[in-house]
Coordinates of C-alpha atoms and ligand atoms in Angstrom, one line a residue:
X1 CA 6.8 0.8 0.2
X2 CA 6.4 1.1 -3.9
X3 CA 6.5 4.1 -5.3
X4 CA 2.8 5.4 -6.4
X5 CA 1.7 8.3 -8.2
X6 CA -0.8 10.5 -5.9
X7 CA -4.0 12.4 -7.7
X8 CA -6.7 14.7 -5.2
X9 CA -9.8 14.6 -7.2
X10 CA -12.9 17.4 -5.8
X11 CA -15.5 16.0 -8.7
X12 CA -16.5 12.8 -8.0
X13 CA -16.8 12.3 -11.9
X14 CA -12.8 13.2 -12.1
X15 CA -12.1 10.7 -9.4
X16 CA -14.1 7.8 -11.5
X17 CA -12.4 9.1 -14.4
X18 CA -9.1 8.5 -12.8
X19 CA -9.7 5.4 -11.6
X20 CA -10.7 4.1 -15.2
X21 CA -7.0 5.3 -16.6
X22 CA -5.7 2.5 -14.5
X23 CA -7.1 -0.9 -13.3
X24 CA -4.7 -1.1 -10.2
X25 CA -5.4 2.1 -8.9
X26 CA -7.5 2.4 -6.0
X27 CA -9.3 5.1 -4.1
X28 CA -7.4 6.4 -0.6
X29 CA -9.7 8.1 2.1
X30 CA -8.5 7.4 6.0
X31 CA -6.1 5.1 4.8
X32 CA -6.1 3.3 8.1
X33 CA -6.4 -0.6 6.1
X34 CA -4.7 0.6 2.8
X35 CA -1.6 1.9 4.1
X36 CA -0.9 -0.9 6.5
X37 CA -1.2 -3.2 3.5
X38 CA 1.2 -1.0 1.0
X39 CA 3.8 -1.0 3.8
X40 CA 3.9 -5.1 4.0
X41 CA 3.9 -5.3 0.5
X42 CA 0.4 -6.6 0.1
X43 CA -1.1 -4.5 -1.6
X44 CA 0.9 -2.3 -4.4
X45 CA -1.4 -0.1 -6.0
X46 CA 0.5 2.5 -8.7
X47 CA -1.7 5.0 -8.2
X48 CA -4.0 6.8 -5.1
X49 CA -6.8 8.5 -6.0
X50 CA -7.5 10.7 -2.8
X51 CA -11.1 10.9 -2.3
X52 CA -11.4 13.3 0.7
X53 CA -12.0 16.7 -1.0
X54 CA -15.5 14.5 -3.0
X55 CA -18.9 16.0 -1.2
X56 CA -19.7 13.2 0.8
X57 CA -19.4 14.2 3.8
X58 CA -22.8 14.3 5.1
X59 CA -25.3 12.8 7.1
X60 CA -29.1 13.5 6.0
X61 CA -32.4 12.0 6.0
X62 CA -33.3 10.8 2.8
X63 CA -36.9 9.8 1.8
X64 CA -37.6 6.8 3.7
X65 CA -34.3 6.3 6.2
X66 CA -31.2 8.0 6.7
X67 CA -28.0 8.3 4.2
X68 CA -24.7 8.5 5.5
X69 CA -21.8 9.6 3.1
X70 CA -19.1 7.6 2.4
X71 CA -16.7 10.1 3.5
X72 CA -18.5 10.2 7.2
X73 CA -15.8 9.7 9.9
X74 CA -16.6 6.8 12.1
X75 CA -16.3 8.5 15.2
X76 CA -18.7 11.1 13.9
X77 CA -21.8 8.7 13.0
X78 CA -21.1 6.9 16.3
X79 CA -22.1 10.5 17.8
X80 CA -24.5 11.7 15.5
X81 CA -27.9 12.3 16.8
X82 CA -30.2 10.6 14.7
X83 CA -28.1 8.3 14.0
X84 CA -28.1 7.1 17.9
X85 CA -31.9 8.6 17.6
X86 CA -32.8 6.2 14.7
X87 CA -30.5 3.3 14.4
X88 CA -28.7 3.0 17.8
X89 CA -27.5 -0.7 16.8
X90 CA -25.2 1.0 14.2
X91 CA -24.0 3.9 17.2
X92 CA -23.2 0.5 19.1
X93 CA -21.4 -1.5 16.5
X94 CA -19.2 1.8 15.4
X95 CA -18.1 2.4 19.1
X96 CA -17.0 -1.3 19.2
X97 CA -15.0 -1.1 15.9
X98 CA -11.1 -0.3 16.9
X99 CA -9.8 2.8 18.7
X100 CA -10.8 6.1 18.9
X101 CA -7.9 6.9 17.0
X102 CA -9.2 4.7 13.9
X103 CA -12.5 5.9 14.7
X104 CA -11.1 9.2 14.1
X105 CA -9.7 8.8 10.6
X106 CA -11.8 5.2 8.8
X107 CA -14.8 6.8 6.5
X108 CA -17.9 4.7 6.5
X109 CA -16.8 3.6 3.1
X110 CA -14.0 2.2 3.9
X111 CA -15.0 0.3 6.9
X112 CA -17.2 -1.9 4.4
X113 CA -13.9 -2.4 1.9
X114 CA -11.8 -3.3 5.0
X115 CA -9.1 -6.4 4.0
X116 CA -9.9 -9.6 6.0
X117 CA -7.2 -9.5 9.4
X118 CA -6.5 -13.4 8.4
X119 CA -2.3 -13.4 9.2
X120 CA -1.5 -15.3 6.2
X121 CA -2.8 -12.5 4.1
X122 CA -0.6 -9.9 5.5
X123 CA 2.3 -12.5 5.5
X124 CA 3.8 -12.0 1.9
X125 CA 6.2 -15.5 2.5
X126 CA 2.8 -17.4 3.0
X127 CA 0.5 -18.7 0.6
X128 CA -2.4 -17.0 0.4
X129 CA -4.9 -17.3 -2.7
X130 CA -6.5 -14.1 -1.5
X131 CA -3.5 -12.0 -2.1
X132 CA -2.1 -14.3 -4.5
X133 CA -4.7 -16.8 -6.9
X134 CA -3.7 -19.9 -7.2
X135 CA -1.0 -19.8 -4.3
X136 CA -2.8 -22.2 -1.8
X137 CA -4.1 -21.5 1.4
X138 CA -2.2 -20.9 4.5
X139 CA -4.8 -20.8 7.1
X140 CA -6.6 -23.9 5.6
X141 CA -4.2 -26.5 7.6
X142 CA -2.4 -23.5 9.6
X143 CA -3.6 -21.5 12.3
X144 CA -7.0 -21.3 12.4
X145 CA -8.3 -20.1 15.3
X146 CA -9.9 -16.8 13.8
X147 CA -11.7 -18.0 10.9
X148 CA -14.9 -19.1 9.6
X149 CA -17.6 -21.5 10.2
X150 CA -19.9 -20.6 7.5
X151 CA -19.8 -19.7 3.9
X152 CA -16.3 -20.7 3.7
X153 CA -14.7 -22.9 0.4
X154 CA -11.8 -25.1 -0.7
X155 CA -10.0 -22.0 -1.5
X156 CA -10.2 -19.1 1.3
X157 CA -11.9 -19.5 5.4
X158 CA -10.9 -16.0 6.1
X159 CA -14.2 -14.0 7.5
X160 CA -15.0 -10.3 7.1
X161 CA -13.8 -8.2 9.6
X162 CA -16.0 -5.0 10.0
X163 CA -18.4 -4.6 12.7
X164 CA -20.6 -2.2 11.0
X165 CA -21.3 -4.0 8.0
X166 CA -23.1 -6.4 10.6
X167 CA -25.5 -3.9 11.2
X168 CA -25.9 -2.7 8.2
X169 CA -26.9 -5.9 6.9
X170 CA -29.4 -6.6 9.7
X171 CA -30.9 -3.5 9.1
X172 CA -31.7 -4.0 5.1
X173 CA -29.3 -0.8 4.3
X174 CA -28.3 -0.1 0.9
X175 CA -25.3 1.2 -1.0
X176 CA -25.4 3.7 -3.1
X177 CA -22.7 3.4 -6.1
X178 CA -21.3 5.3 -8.9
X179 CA -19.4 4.2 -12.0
X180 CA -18.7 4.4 -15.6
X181 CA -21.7 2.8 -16.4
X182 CA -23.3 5.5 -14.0
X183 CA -25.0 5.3 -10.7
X184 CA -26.9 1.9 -9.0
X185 CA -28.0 1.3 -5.8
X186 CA -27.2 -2.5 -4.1
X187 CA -28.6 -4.2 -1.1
X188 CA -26.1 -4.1 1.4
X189 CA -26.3 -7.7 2.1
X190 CA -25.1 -8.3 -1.8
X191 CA -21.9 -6.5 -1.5
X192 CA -19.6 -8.7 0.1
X193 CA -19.5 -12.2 -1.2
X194 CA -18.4 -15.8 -0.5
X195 CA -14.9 -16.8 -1.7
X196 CA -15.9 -19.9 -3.6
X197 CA -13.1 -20.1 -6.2
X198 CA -12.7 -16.1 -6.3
X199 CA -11.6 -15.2 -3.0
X200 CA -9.6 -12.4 -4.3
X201 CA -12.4 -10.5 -5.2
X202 CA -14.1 -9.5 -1.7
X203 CA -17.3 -7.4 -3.3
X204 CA -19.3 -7.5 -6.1
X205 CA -18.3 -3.7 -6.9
X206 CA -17.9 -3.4 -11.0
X207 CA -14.7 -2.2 -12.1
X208 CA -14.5 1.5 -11.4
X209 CA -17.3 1.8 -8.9
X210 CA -17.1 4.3 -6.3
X211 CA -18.8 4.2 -3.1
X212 CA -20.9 7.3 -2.7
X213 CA -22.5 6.3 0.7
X214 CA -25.0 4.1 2.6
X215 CA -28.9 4.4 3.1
X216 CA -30.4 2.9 6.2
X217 CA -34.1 2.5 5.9
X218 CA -36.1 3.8 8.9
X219 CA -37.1 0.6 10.9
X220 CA -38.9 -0.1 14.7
X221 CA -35.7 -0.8 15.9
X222 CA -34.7 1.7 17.9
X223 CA -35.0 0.4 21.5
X224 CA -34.3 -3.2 22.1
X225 CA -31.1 -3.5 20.3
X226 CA -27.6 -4.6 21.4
X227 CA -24.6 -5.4 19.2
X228 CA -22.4 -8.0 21.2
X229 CA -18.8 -8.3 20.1
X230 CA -16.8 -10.9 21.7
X231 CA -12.7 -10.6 21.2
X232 CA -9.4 -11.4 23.4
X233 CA -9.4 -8.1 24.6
X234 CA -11.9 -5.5 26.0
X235 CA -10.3 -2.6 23.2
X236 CA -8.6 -2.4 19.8
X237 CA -9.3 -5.9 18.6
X238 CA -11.3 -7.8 15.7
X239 CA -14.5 -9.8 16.7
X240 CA -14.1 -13.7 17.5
X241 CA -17.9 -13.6 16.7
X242 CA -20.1 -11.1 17.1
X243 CA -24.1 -10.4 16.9
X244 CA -26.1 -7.5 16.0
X245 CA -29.8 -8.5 17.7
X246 CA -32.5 -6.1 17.4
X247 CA -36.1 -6.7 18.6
X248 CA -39.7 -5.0 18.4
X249 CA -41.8 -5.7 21.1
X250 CA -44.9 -5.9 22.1
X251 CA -44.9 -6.2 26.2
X252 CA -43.1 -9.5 26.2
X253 CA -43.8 -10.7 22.4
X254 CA -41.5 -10.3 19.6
X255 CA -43.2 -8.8 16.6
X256 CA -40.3 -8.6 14.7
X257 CA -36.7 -9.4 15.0
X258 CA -33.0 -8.7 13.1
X259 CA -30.1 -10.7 13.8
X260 CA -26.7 -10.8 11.8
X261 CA -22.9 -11.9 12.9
X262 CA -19.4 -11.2 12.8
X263 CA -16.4 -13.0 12.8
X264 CA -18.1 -16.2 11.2
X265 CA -18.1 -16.2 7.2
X266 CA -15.9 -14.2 4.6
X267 CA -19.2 -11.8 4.6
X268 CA -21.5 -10.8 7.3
X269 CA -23.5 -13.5 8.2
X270 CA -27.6 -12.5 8.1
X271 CA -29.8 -15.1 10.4
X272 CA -33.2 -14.9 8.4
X273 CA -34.3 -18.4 9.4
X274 CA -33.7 -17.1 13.1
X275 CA -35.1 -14.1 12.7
X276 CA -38.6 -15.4 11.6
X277 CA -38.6 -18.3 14.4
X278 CA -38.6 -15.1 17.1
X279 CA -41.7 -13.9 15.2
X280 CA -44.7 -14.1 17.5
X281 CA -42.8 -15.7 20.7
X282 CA -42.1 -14.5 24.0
X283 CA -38.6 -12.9 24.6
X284 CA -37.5 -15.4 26.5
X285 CA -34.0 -17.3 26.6
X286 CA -35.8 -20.7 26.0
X287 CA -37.0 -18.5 22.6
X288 CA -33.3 -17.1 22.1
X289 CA -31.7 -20.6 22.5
X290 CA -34.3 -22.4 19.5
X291 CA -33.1 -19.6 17.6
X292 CA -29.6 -20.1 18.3
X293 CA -29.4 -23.3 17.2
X294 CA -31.5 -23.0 14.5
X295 CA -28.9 -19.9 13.6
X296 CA -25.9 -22.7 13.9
X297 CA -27.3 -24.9 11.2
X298 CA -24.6 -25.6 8.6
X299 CA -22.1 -24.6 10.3
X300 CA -18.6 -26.4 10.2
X301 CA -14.9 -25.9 12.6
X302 CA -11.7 -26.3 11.0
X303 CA -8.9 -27.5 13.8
X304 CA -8.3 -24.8 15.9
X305 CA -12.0 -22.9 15.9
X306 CA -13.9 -25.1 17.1
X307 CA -14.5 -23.1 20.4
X308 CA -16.8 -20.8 17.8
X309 CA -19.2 -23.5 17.9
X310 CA -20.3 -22.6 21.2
X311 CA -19.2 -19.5 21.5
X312 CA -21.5 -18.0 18.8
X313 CA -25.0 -19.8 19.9
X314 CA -24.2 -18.4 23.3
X315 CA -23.2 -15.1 21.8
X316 CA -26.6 -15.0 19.9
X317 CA -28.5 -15.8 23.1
X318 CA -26.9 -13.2 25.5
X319 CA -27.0 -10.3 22.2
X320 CA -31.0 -10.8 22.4
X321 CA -31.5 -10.9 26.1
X322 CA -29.5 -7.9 26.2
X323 CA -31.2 -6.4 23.5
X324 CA -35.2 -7.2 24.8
X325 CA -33.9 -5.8 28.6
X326 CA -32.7 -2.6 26.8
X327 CA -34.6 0.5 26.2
Ligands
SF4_401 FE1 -5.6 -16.3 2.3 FE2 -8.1 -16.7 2.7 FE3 -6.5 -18.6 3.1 FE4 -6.4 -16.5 4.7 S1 -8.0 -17.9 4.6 S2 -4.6 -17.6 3.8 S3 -7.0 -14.9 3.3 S4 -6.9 -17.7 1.2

């Protein structure tokens, strides 16, 4: 690993402040996604700016939803009451995300800044315009088996990796940021982007933005909800695809519907045009399946994905029937 300089911050001011001093710096709080990258070489910031003495911390209701600090364990809004009380989608997607362990040290915060998991990226002797512009793409004619179907360009198929930005998308939550240029709040659905011909830049963060935490409003969503994440193994591994599906019902008509997925684009993947064909139907699979392949519009295989093809309409299908027999 590279030698880096190491600064502990308590004002959130001083730790923006710090961060300005040096462009390649970057913020540390579990460390669980950083420290895995400085190790291979990856990444080789000269500077940590250790966020976990800033005061957010905390999970509160705010005036119209819930916010959730940046700094808020995993595990801990997984477990939190209104948190399963109010958004029980997000309890779902955060108990599927990795092991306890992770769980127990990734901050909300950086969940959603999370590298993607494509192998080239962590492979330093691989070309990789990601890590390195301009280098090529591995995965483009390589192993391909993980990546996207949507979204994707000439330059980068890599897809986004955490589970609860999937929700939190679905769920129209917002981020709440601060900067040199001061404070701003973004829709959560604008803070991951395509690659197009950037795909080193993952967010649309400015320059010296911190994140100071999430705000979820309060939705009907709080029954018929299931976040279904399909992956090689039943613990510990990224999603193939996944779907967050959330339903309001009224007896056996959907009044309103959210859908997002995983595993699918270099950002989480929001179904609108899916969502508003559920609007007014019965919850019925012959309903799921027109939205499924309405949802699938668009969407494209590389050589050794294909199987996502199917996988994710049928993924989509089973997330809402789960979801409308939940309660
Ligand atoms: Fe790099 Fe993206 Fe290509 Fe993976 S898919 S090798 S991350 S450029």
């Amino acid at each position: 690993m590279n030698q880096f300089q190491y600064v502990r911050p308590t004002k959130t001011k001083a730790a923006i402040e710090a961060l300005a001093k040096d462009a390649n710096a970057q913020f540390i709080a579990g460390g669980t996604n950083l420290l895995d990258l400085m190790k291979r070489g990856v990444m080789t910031p000269p500077r940590l700016i250790d966020i976990n003495r800033l005061p957010l911390d905390k999970i509160e209701k705010a005036e119209a939803g819930l916010r959730i600090g940046a700094l808020v364990l995993n595990s801990t809004v997984a477990e939190d009451k209104l948190v399963r009380e109010r958004h029980p989608l997000l309890a779902q997607a955060l108990a599927a995300g990795a092991s306890a362990q992770l769980r127990n040290m990734a901050t909300v915060g950086g969940n959603m800044l999370q590298r993607t998991r494509c192998s080239y990226f962590y492979d330093t002797a691989m070309p990789c315009n990601k890590r390195e512009p301009g280098s090529g793409c591995g995965a483009l004619e390589g192993h391909n088996r993980m990546h996207a179907i949507f979204g994707f360009s000439d330059k980068c198929i890599a897809v986004h990796p955490s589970d609860m930005s999937v929700v939190l998308v679905a769920l129209d939550a917002a981020v709440l940021l601060s900067g040199p240029k001061g404070e701003r709040r973004l829709a959560f659905s604008d803070l991951h982007r395509l690659p197009g011909d950037t795909p080193q830049r993952d967010t649309n963060l400015e320059p010296g933005e911190l994140i100071l935490g999430v705000e979820i409003p309060d939705s009907p969503f709080t029954r018929h909800v299931h976040y279904l994440k399909v992956r090689e193994r039943a613990s510990y591994a990224f999603a193939l695809v996944s779907v967050a599906a959330a339903l309001s019902l009224d007896g056996n008509t959907i009044k309103d519907a959210r859908l997002a997925m995983g595993g699918v684009a270099h950002k989480p993947w929001r179904l609108s045009a899916a969502e508003k064909s559920l609007i007014g139907k019965p919850a019925t699979e012959a309903t799921f399946r027109q939205a499924a392949e309405l949802a699938m519009q668009g969407a494209k295989a590389f050589k050794h994905n294909a199987y996502k093809l199917q996988l994710a309409p049928n993924t989509i299908v089973q997330a809402l029937k789960n979801a409308a027999a939940s309660a």
